[in-house]
């Protein structure tokens, strides 16, 4: 059972364009939604994250839009650059912030982004 | 700081063999975890630890064992390797156990991964 569905599987965007990756979740108990960036041969790295009581969060060229009623969230990369070419994973957390334990992350299946010149 | 280190980088096993994947961090993080990454499935949590002597199961714990005798080390043991365990394994550590909870610097650091093939 895939609790976090991510699309598209791959994406090609021209330099300067906007990259948009979408995720949908089923479990309304999820309480935190991070995005990770992974370059080939490397481990994932936390990119940006949002709490469900916020509809949008922006950090530099990266923006998360969150729609709680639709159970969807998306990552927008503005002014996409060749250096943004990587695989992006959305994730959803259970138990975020609970003391004495760690967040349980459920990952999406990943989107391979290629930014062309 | 070396960050999170994993050894070996590559490993080939035969079905039924056992082995230990090593993970170490030098950031004094209490929280460590193991994930496996399979094509088309994202990352899945195997086991995690909230401190020395404390471990718990994740989403896919069967066939794996962990222990946490020190803050620095969190080895993952494959008891009897099966072809279904062919995957890339990532170890991660973090300050709070909740990525970003204590601020933007409270991130989850991943190791470079171990690519395991079970024949």
PDB file of N, CA and C in Angstrom, chain B residues 1-80:
ATOM      1  N   UNK B   1      34.574  17.268  10.885  1.00  0.00           N
ATOM      2  CA  UNK B   1      33.596  16.188  11.058  1.00  0.00           C
ATOM      3  C   UNK B   1      33.511  15.326   9.812  1.00  0.00           C
ATOM      4  N   UNK B   2      33.510  13.994   9.996  1.00  0.00           N
ATOM      5  CA  UNK B   2      33.349  13.098   8.863  1.00  0.00           C
ATOM      6  C   UNK B   2      31.884  12.951   8.506  1.00  0.00           C
ATOM      7  N   UNK B   3      30.967  13.319   9.433  1.00  0.00           N
ATOM      8  CA  UNK B   3      29.545  13.158   9.178  1.00  0.00           C
ATOM      9  C   UNK B   3      29.118  11.726   9.452  1.00  0.00           C
ATOM     10  N   UNK B   4      28.352  11.157   8.520  1.00  0.00           N
ATOM     11  CA  UNK B   4      27.892   9.774   8.632  1.00  0.00           C
ATOM     12  C   UNK B   4      28.694   8.930   7.654  1.00  0.00           C
ATOM     13  N   UNK B   5      29.359   7.929   8.171  1.00  0.00           N
ATOM     14  CA  UNK B   5      30.138   7.040   7.308  1.00  0.00           C
ATOM     15  C   UNK B   5      29.518   5.649   7.313  1.00  0.00           C
ATOM     16  N   UNK B   6      29.597   5.006   6.154  1.00  0.00           N
ATOM     17  CA  UNK B   6      29.070   3.658   6.001  1.00  0.00           C
ATOM     18  C   UNK B   6      30.109   2.783   5.331  1.00  0.00           C
ATOM     19  N   UNK B   7      30.235   1.573   5.797  1.00  0.00           N
ATOM     20  CA  UNK B   7      31.094   0.580   5.144  1.00  0.00           C
ATOM     21  C   UNK B   7      30.387  -0.765   5.136  1.00  0.00           C
ATOM     22  N   UNK B   8      30.611  -1.584   4.082  1.00  0.00           N
ATOM     23  CA  UNK B   8      31.339  -1.245   2.868  1.00  0.00           C
ATOM     24  C   UNK B   8      30.492  -0.410   1.911  1.00  0.00           C
ATOM     25  N   UNK B   9      31.042   0.020   0.808  1.00  0.00           N
ATOM     26  CA  UNK B   9      30.284   0.744  -0.208  1.00  0.00           C
ATOM     27  C   UNK B   9      29.531  -0.230  -1.113  1.00  0.00           C
ATOM     28  N   UNK B  10      30.139  -1.365  -1.361  1.00  0.00           N
ATOM     29  CA  UNK B  10      29.524  -2.393  -2.192  1.00  0.00           C
ATOM     30  C   UNK B  10      29.733  -3.754  -1.514  1.00  0.00           C
ATOM     31  N   UNK B  11      28.768  -4.636  -1.687  1.00  0.00           N
ATOM     32  CA  UNK B  11      28.897  -5.984  -1.128  1.00  0.00           C
ATOM     33  C   UNK B  11      28.050  -6.950  -1.936  1.00  0.00           C
ATOM     34  N   UNK B  12      28.618  -8.104  -2.222  1.00  0.00           N
ATOM     35  CA  UNK B  12      27.880  -9.185  -2.873  1.00  0.00           C
ATOM     36  C   UNK B  12      27.863 -10.372  -1.914  1.00  0.00           C
ATOM     37  N   UNK B  13      26.677 -10.877  -1.664  1.00  0.00           N
ATOM     38  CA  UNK B  13      26.510 -12.022  -0.771  1.00  0.00           C
ATOM     39  C   UNK B  13      25.809 -13.143  -1.506  1.00  0.00           C
ATOM     40  N   UNK B  14      25.984 -14.334  -0.986  1.00  0.00           N
ATOM     41  CA  UNK B  14      25.200 -15.474  -1.462  1.00  0.00           C
ATOM     42  C   UNK B  14      24.025 -15.676  -0.507  1.00  0.00           C
ATOM     43  N   UNK B  15      22.957 -16.209  -1.047  1.00  0.00           N
ATOM     44  CA  UNK B  15      21.787 -16.485  -0.217  1.00  0.00           C
ATOM     45  C   UNK B  15      22.183 -17.307   1.012  1.00  0.00           C
ATOM     46  N   UNK B  16      21.703 -16.843   2.179  1.00  0.00           N
ATOM     47  CA  UNK B  16      21.984 -17.552   3.418  1.00  0.00           C
ATOM     48  C   UNK B  16      23.164 -17.013   4.202  1.00  0.00           C
ATOM     49  N   UNK B  17      24.015 -16.247   3.550  1.00  0.00           N
ATOM     50  CA  UNK B  17      25.143 -15.668   4.272  1.00  0.00           C
ATOM     51  C   UNK B  17      24.665 -14.549   5.183  1.00  0.00           C
ATOM     52  N   UNK B  18      25.460 -14.274   6.209  1.00  0.00           N
ATOM     53  CA  UNK B  18      25.156 -13.163   7.101  1.00  0.00           C
ATOM     54  C   UNK B  18      26.252 -12.117   6.972  1.00  0.00           C
ATOM     55  N   UNK B  19      25.911 -10.904   7.290  1.00  0.00           N
ATOM     56  CA  UNK B  19      26.909  -9.838   7.295  1.00  0.00           C
ATOM     57  C   UNK B  19      26.388  -8.643   8.084  1.00  0.00           C
ATOM     58  N   UNK B  20      27.304  -7.747   8.390  1.00  0.00           N
ATOM     59  CA  UNK B  20      26.970  -6.534   9.125  1.00  0.00           C
ATOM     60  C   UNK B  20      27.357  -5.317   8.308  1.00  0.00           C
ATOM     61  N   UNK B  21      26.396  -4.425   8.127  1.00  0.00           N
ATOM     62  CA  UNK B  21      26.667  -3.127   7.512  1.00  0.00           C
ATOM     63  C   UNK B  21      26.994  -2.151   8.649  1.00  0.00           C
ATOM     64  N   UNK B  22      28.118  -1.463   8.464  1.00  0.00           N
ATOM     65  CA  UNK B  22      28.553  -0.564   9.523  1.00  0.00           C
ATOM     66  C   UNK B  22      28.099   0.869   9.259  1.00  0.00           C
ATOM     67  N   UNK B  23      27.750   1.571  10.328  1.00  0.00           N
ATOM     68  CA  UNK B  23      27.385   2.983  10.250  1.00  0.00           C
ATOM     69  C   UNK B  23      27.948   3.690  11.470  1.00  0.00           C
ATOM     70  N   UNK B  24      28.579   4.821  11.232  1.00  0.00           N
ATOM     71  CA  UNK B  24      29.125   5.601  12.340  1.00  0.00           C
ATOM     72  C   UNK B  24      28.923   7.082  12.064  1.00  0.00           C
ATOM     73  N   UNK B  25      28.700   7.841  13.141  1.00  0.00           N
ATOM     74  CA  UNK B  25      28.581   9.296  13.007  1.00  0.00           C
ATOM     75  C   UNK B  25      29.387   9.953  14.125  1.00  0.00           C
ATOM     76  N   UNK B  26      29.929  11.117  13.816  1.00  0.00           N
ATOM     77  CA  UNK B  26      30.784  11.815  14.781  1.00  0.00           C
ATOM     78  C   UNK B  26      30.183  13.154  15.205  1.00  0.00           C
ATOM     79  N   UNK B  27      28.856  13.271  15.110  1.00  0.00           N
ATOM     80  CA  UNK B  27      28.178  14.521  15.436  1.00  0.00           C
ATOM     81  C   UNK B  27      27.454  14.447  16.782  1.00  0.00           C
ATOM     82  N   UNK B  28      27.653  13.364  17.506  1.00  0.00           N
ATOM     83  CA  UNK B  28      27.029  13.172  18.818  1.00  0.00           C
ATOM     84  C   UNK B  28      25.496  13.175  18.729  1.00  0.00           C
ATOM     85  N   UNK B  29      24.978  12.676  17.600  1.00  0.00           N
ATOM     86  CA  UNK B  29      23.535  12.603  17.436  1.00  0.00           C
ATOM     87  C   UNK B  29      22.968  11.414  18.197  1.00  0.00           C
ATOM     88  N   UNK B  30      21.844  11.661  18.861  1.00  0.00           N
ATOM     89  CA  UNK B  30      21.185  10.567  19.566  1.00  0.00           C
ATOM     90  C   UNK B  30      20.403   9.665  18.610  1.00  0.00           C
ATOM     91  N   UNK B  31      19.844  10.261  17.565  1.00  0.00           N
ATOM     92  CA  UNK B  31      18.916   9.542  16.704  1.00  0.00           C
ATOM     93  C   UNK B  31      19.627   9.021  15.464  1.00  0.00           C
ATOM     94  N   UNK B  32      19.488   7.716  15.251  1.00  0.00           N
ATOM     95  CA  UNK B  32      20.054   7.103  14.048  1.00  0.00           C
ATOM     96  C   UNK B  32      19.038   6.137  13.464  1.00  0.00           C
ATOM     97  N   UNK B  33      19.136   5.915  12.157  1.00  0.00           N
ATOM     98  CA  UNK B  33      18.163   5.054  11.503  1.00  0.00           C
ATOM     99  C   UNK B  33      18.771   4.391  10.273  1.00  0.00           C
ATOM    100  N   UNK B  34      18.145   3.309   9.862  1.00  0.00           N
ATOM    101  CA  UNK B  34      18.535   2.600   8.655  1.00  0.00           C
ATOM    102  C   UNK B  34      17.350   2.571   7.686  1.00  0.00           C
ATOM    103  N   UNK B  35      17.638   2.868   6.416  1.00  0.00           N
ATOM    104  CA  UNK B  35      16.653   2.801   5.358  1.00  0.00           C
ATOM    105  C   UNK B  35      17.184   1.894   4.248  1.00  0.00           C
ATOM    106  N   UNK B  36      16.253   1.336   3.496  1.00  0.00           N
ATOM    107  CA  UNK B  36      16.626   0.696   2.248  1.00  0.00           C
ATOM    108  C   UNK B  36      15.923   1.431   1.107  1.00  0.00           C
ATOM    109  N   UNK B  37      16.618   1.516  -0.012  1.00  0.00           N
ATOM    110  CA  UNK B  37      16.079   2.212  -1.171  1.00  0.00           C
ATOM    111  C   UNK B  37      16.024   1.257  -2.336  1.00  0.00           C
ATOM    112  N   UNK B  38      14.835   1.043  -2.838  1.00  0.00           N
ATOM    113  CA  UNK B  38      14.616   0.145  -3.973  1.00  0.00           C
ATOM    114  C   UNK B  38      14.012   0.926  -5.121  1.00  0.00           C
ATOM    115  N   UNK B  39      14.324   0.559  -6.354  1.00  0.00           N
ATOM    116  CA  UNK B  39      13.784   1.288  -7.511  1.00  0.00           C
ATOM    117  C   UNK B  39      12.261   1.333  -7.476  1.00  0.00           C
ATOM    118  N   UNK B  40      11.735   2.533  -7.676  1.00  0.00           N
ATOM    119  CA  UNK B  40      10.286   2.690  -7.743  1.00  0.00           C
ATOM    120  C   UNK B  40       9.572   2.619  -6.413  1.00  0.00           C
ATOM    121  N   UNK B  41      10.340   2.545  -5.303  1.00  0.00           N
ATOM    122  CA  UNK B  41       9.675   2.410  -4.001  1.00  0.00           C
ATOM    123  C   UNK B  41      10.132   3.452  -2.988  1.00  0.00           C
ATOM    124  N   UNK B  42      11.001   4.364  -3.364  1.00  0.00           N
ATOM    125  CA  UNK B  42      11.462   5.339  -2.392  1.00  0.00           C
ATOM    126  C   UNK B  42      12.280   4.685  -1.297  1.00  0.00           C
ATOM    127  N   UNK B  43      12.395   5.341  -0.170  1.00  0.00           N
ATOM    128  CA  UNK B  43      13.130   4.810   0.965  1.00  0.00           C
ATOM    129  C   UNK B  43      12.154   4.248   1.988  1.00  0.00           C
ATOM    130  N   UNK B  44      12.532   3.153   2.595  1.00  0.00           N
ATOM    131  CA  UNK B  44      11.705   2.547   3.627  1.00  0.00           C
ATOM    132  C   UNK B  44      12.538   2.334   4.895  1.00  0.00           C
ATOM    133  N   UNK B  45      11.936   2.685   6.024  1.00  0.00           N
ATOM    134  CA  UNK B  45      12.628   2.626   7.308  1.00  0.00           C
ATOM    135  C   UNK B  45      12.707   1.183   7.789  1.00  0.00           C
ATOM    136  N   UNK B  46      13.916   0.750   8.151  1.00  0.00           N
ATOM    137  CA  UNK B  46      14.113  -0.624   8.619  1.00  0.00           C
ATOM    138  C   UNK B  46      14.083  -0.671  10.149  1.00  0.00           C
ATOM    139  N   UNK B  47      15.007   0.031  10.761  1.00  0.00           N
ATOM    140  CA  UNK B  47      15.102   0.142  12.213  1.00  0.00           C
ATOM    141  C   UNK B  47      15.604   1.537  12.550  1.00  0.00           C
ATOM    142  N   UNK B  48      15.316   1.959  13.772  1.00  0.00           N
ATOM    143  CA  UNK B  48      15.846   3.224  14.215  1.00  0.00           C
ATOM    144  C   UNK B  48      16.198   3.154  15.697  1.00  0.00           C
ATOM    145  N   UNK B  49      16.951   4.160  16.147  1.00  0.00           N
ATOM    146  CA  UNK B  49      17.391   4.212  17.538  1.00  0.00           C
ATOM    147  C   UNK B  49      17.297   5.642  18.047  1.00  0.00           C
ATOM    148  N   UNK B  50      16.779   5.793  19.259  1.00  0.00           N
ATOM    149  CA  UNK B  50      16.663   7.134  19.838  1.00  0.00           C
ATOM    150  C   UNK B  50      17.775   7.387  20.861  1.00  0.00           C
ATOM    151  N   UNK B  51      18.719   6.472  20.957  1.00  0.00           N
ATOM    152  CA  UNK B  51      19.845   6.656  21.857  1.00  0.00           C
ATOM    153  C   UNK B  51      20.514   5.325  22.125  1.00  0.00           C
ATOM    154  N   UNK B  52      21.672   5.369  22.738  1.00  0.00           N
ATOM    155  CA  UNK B  52      22.412   4.144  23.045  1.00  0.00           C
ATOM    156  C   UNK B  52      21.549   3.205  23.885  1.00  0.00           C
ATOM    157  N   UNK B  53      21.470   1.968  23.450  1.00  0.00           N
ATOM    158  CA  UNK B  53      20.701   0.956  24.169  1.00  0.00           C
ATOM    159  C   UNK B  53      19.232   0.898  23.824  1.00  0.00           C
ATOM    160  N   UNK B  54      18.761   1.806  22.944  1.00  0.00           N
ATOM    161  CA  UNK B  54      17.333   1.863  22.609  1.00  0.00           C
ATOM    162  C   UNK B  54      17.158   1.766  21.098  1.00  0.00           C
ATOM    163  N   UNK B  55      16.451   0.729  20.668  1.00  0.00           N
ATOM    164  CA  UNK B  55      16.161   0.578  19.248  1.00  0.00           C
ATOM    165  C   UNK B  55      14.693   0.231  19.063  1.00  0.00           C
ATOM    166  N   UNK B  56      14.195   0.437  17.853  1.00  0.00           N
ATOM    167  CA  UNK B  56      12.806   0.107  17.555  1.00  0.00           C
ATOM    168  C   UNK B  56      12.691  -0.224  16.084  1.00  0.00           C
ATOM    169  N   UNK B  57      11.593  -0.920  15.761  1.00  0.00           N
ATOM    170  CA  UNK B  57      11.386  -1.357  14.385  1.00  0.00           C
ATOM    171  C   UNK B  57      10.769  -0.268  13.541  1.00  0.00           C
ATOM    172  N   UNK B  58      11.120  -0.297  12.271  1.00  0.00           N
ATOM    173  CA  UNK B  58      10.501   0.590  11.307  1.00  0.00           C
ATOM    174  C   UNK B  58       9.469  -0.148  10.481  1.00  0.00           C
ATOM    175  N   UNK B  59       9.394   0.218   9.221  1.00  0.00           N
ATOM    176  CA  UNK B  59       8.357  -0.321   8.319  1.00  0.00           C
ATOM    177  C   UNK B  59       8.679  -1.732   7.838  1.00  0.00           C
ATOM    178  N   UNK B  60       9.978  -2.025   7.617  1.00  0.00           N
ATOM    179  CA  UNK B  60      10.365  -3.313   7.030  1.00  0.00           C
ATOM    180  C   UNK B  60      11.498  -3.962   7.827  1.00  0.00           C
ATOM    181  N   UNK B  61      11.260  -4.373   9.081  1.00  0.00           N
ATOM    182  CA  UNK B  61      12.340  -4.867   9.939  1.00  0.00           C
ATOM    183  C   UNK B  61      12.720  -6.332   9.760  1.00  0.00           C
ATOM    184  N   UNK B  62      11.867  -7.110   9.095  1.00  0.00           N
ATOM    185  CA  UNK B  62      12.101  -8.557   9.047  1.00  0.00           C
ATOM    186  C   UNK B  62      13.382  -8.902   8.304  1.00  0.00           C
ATOM    187  N   UNK B  63      14.185  -9.775   8.944  1.00  0.00           N
ATOM    188  CA  UNK B  63      15.440 -10.205   8.340  1.00  0.00           C
ATOM    189  C   UNK B  63      16.635  -9.353   8.731  1.00  0.00           C
ATOM    190  N   UNK B  64      16.389  -8.335   9.546  1.00  0.00           N
ATOM    191  CA  UNK B  64      17.445  -7.417   9.966  1.00  0.00           C
ATOM    192  C   UNK B  64      17.475  -7.293  11.492  1.00  0.00           C
ATOM    193  N   UNK B  65      18.681  -7.112  12.010  1.00  0.00           N
ATOM    194  CA  UNK B  65      18.873  -6.895  13.440  1.00  0.00           C
ATOM    195  C   UNK B  65      19.726  -5.663  13.649  1.00  0.00           C
ATOM    196  N   UNK B  66      19.467  -4.915  14.717  1.00  0.00           N
ATOM    197  CA  UNK B  66      20.304  -3.768  15.047  1.00  0.00           C
ATOM    198  C   UNK B  66      20.606  -3.774  16.533  1.00  0.00           C
ATOM    199  N   UNK B  67      21.639  -3.051  16.885  1.00  0.00           N
ATOM    200  CA  UNK B  67      21.973  -2.796  18.286  1.00  0.00           C
ATOM    201  C   UNK B  67      22.631  -1.428  18.343  1.00  0.00           C
ATOM    202  N   UNK B  68      22.604  -0.818  19.499  1.00  0.00           N
ATOM    203  CA  UNK B  68      23.210   0.509  19.646  1.00  0.00           C
ATOM    204  C   UNK B  68      23.931   0.544  20.998  1.00  0.00           C
ATOM    205  N   UNK B  69      25.164   0.086  20.977  1.00  0.00           N
ATOM    206  CA  UNK B  69      25.934   0.037  22.222  1.00  0.00           C
ATOM    207  C   UNK B  69      26.632   1.370  22.509  1.00  0.00           C
ATOM    208  N   UNK B  70      26.853   2.161  21.488  1.00  0.00           N
ATOM    209  CA  UNK B  70      27.459   3.487  21.679  1.00  0.00           C
ATOM    210  C   UNK B  70      26.644   4.520  20.911  1.00  0.00           C
ATOM    211  N   UNK B  71      26.835   5.787  21.242  1.00  0.00           N
ATOM    212  CA  UNK B  71      26.152   6.854  20.506  1.00  0.00           C
ATOM    213  C   UNK B  71      26.613   6.902  19.053  1.00  0.00           C
ATOM    214  N   UNK B  72      27.893   6.580  18.824  1.00  0.00           N
ATOM    215  CA  UNK B  72      28.478   6.768  17.503  1.00  0.00           C
ATOM    216  C   UNK B  72      28.083   5.707  16.481  1.00  0.00           C
ATOM    217  N   UNK B  73      27.878   4.485  16.924  1.00  0.00           N
ATOM    218  CA  UNK B  73      27.758   3.368  15.988  1.00  0.00           C
ATOM    219  C   UNK B  73      26.362   2.744  15.990  1.00  0.00           C
ATOM    220  N   UNK B  74      25.916   2.346  14.799  1.00  0.00           N
ATOM    221  CA  UNK B  74      24.586   1.729  14.664  1.00  0.00           C
ATOM    222  C   UNK B  74      24.664   0.693  13.546  1.00  0.00           C
ATOM    223  N   UNK B  75      25.206  -0.481  13.821  1.00  0.00           N
ATOM    224  CA  UNK B  75      25.355  -1.508  12.782  1.00  0.00           C
ATOM    225  C   UNK B  75      24.039  -2.208  12.461  1.00  0.00           C
ATOM    226  N   UNK B  76      23.917  -2.609  11.206  1.00  0.00           N
ATOM    227  CA  UNK B  76      22.745  -3.346  10.723  1.00  0.00           C
ATOM    228  C   UNK B  76      23.195  -4.743  10.331  1.00  0.00           C
ATOM    229  N   UNK B  77      22.574  -5.746  10.910  1.00  0.00           N
ATOM    230  CA  UNK B  77      22.962  -7.132  10.636  1.00  0.00           C
ATOM    231  C   UNK B  77      21.911  -7.827   9.783  1.00  0.00           C
ATOM    232  N   UNK B  78      22.389  -8.461   8.731  1.00  0.00           N
ATOM    233  CA  UNK B  78      21.533  -9.337   7.932  1.00  0.00           C
ATOM    234  C   UNK B  78      21.780 -10.762   8.436  1.00  0.00           C
ATOM    235  N   UNK B  79      20.762 -11.390   8.928  1.00  0.00           N
ATOM    236  CA  UNK B  79      20.922 -12.665   9.609  1.00  0.00           C
ATOM    237  C   UNK B  79      21.139 -13.819   8.628  1.00  0.00           C
ATOM    238  N   UNK B  80      20.351 -13.845   7.564  1.00  0.00           N
ATOM    239  CA  UNK B  80      20.454 -14.876   6.537  1.00  0.00           C
ATOM    240  C   UNK B  80      19.992 -14.238   5.233  1.00  0.00           C
TER     241      UNK B  80
END
